[in-house]
Short mmCIF file of C-alpha atoms in Angstrom, two decimals:
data_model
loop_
_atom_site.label_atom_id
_atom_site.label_comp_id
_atom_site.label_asym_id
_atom_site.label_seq_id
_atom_site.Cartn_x
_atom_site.Cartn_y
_atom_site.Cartn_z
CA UNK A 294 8.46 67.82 -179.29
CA UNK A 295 8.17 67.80 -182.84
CA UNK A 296 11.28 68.65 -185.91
CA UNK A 297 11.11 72.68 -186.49
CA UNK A 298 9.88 72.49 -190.49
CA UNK A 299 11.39 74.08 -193.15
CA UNK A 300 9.79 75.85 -195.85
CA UNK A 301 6.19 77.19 -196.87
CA UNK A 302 3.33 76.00 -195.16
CA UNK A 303 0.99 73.81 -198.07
CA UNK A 304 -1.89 74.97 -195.73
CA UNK A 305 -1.27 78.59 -195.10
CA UNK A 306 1.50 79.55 -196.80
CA UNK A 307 3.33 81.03 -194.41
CA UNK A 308 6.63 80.95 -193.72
CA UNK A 309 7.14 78.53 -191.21
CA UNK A 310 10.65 80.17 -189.34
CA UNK A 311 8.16 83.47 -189.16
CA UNK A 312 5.81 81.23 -186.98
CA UNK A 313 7.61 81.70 -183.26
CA UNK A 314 4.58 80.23 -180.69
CA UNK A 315 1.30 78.86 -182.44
CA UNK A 316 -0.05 79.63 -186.58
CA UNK A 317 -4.00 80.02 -185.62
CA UNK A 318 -4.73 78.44 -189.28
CA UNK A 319 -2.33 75.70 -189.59
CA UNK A 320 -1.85 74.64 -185.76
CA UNK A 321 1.75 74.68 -186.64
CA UNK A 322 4.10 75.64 -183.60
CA UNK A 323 7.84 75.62 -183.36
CA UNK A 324 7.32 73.50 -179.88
CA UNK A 325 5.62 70.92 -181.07
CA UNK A 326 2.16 70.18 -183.60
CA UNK A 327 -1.24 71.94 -182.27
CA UNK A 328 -3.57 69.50 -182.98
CA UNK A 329 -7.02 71.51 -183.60
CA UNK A 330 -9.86 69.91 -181.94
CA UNK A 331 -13.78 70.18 -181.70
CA UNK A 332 -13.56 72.24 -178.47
CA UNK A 333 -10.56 74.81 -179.84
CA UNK A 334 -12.14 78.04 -179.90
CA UNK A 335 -12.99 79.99 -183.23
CA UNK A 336 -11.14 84.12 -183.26
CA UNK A 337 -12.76 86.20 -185.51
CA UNK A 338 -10.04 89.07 -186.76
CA UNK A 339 -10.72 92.08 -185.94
CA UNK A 340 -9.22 93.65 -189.34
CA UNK A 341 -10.28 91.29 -191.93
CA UNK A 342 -13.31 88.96 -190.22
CA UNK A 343 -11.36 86.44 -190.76
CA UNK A 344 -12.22 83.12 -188.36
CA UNK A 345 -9.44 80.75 -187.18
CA UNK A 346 -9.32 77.55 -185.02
CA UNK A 347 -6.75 77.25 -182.05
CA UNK A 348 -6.30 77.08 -178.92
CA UNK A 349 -4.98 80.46 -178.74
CA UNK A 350 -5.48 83.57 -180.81
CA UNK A 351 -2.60 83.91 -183.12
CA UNK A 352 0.13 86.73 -182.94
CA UNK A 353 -1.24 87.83 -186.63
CA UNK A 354 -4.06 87.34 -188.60
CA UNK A 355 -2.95 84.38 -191.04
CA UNK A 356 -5.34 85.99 -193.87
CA UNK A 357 -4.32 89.86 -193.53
CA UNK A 358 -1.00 89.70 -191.68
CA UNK A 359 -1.73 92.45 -189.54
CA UNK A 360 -1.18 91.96 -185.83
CA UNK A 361 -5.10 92.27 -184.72
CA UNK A 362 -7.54 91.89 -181.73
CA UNK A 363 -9.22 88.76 -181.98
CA UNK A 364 -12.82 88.11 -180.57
CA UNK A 365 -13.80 84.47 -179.59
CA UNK A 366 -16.88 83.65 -181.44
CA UNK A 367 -17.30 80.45 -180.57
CA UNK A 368 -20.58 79.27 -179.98
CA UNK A 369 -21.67 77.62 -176.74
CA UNK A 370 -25.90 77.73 -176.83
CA UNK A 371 -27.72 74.94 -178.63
CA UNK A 372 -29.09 77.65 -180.58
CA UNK A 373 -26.37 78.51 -182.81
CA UNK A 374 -25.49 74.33 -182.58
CA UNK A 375 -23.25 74.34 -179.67
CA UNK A 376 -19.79 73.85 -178.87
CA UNK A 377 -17.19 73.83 -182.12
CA UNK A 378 -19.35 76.13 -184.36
CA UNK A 379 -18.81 79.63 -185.05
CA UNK A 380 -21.63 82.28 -183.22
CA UNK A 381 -23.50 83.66 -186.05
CA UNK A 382 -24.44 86.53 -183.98
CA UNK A 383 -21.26 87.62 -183.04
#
């Protein structure tokens, strides 16, 4: 388990004691470091458009703040170039 952090995020800017499971954009998580990985799924906002890599959706959009529905648009066809791209169709 990783030290809860203080502060701003440098990545996201978010305050990091507003982050309680998992920050979609930073990986960030209060019970322990995400780390993001070729295979994490991309979540398109469904405010903004806004496309994040995690594991898991986040609780709100990082870019808006709103607390949206987010689509998995990750690509997994050869056609759009496969696993850890985004879906350009979607």
């Amino acid at each position: 388990m990783s030290q809860i952090k203080t502060g701003l995020c440098e990545e996201c800017g978010k305050d990091y004691s507003e982050i309680k499971t998992l920050c979609g954009h930073c990986g960030y998580s209060p019970h322990g470091e995400a780390v993001m990985t070729k295979e994490d799924p991309h979540w398109k906002c469904g405010n903004c458009g806004r496309t994040v890599q995690a594991q898991q959706p986040p609780e709100k959009c990082p870019s808006c703040g709103e607390v949206c529905d987010f689509k998995n648009v990750s690509c997994y066809l050869p056609e759009c170039g496969g696993p850890g791209n985004v879906d350009p169709r979607l």
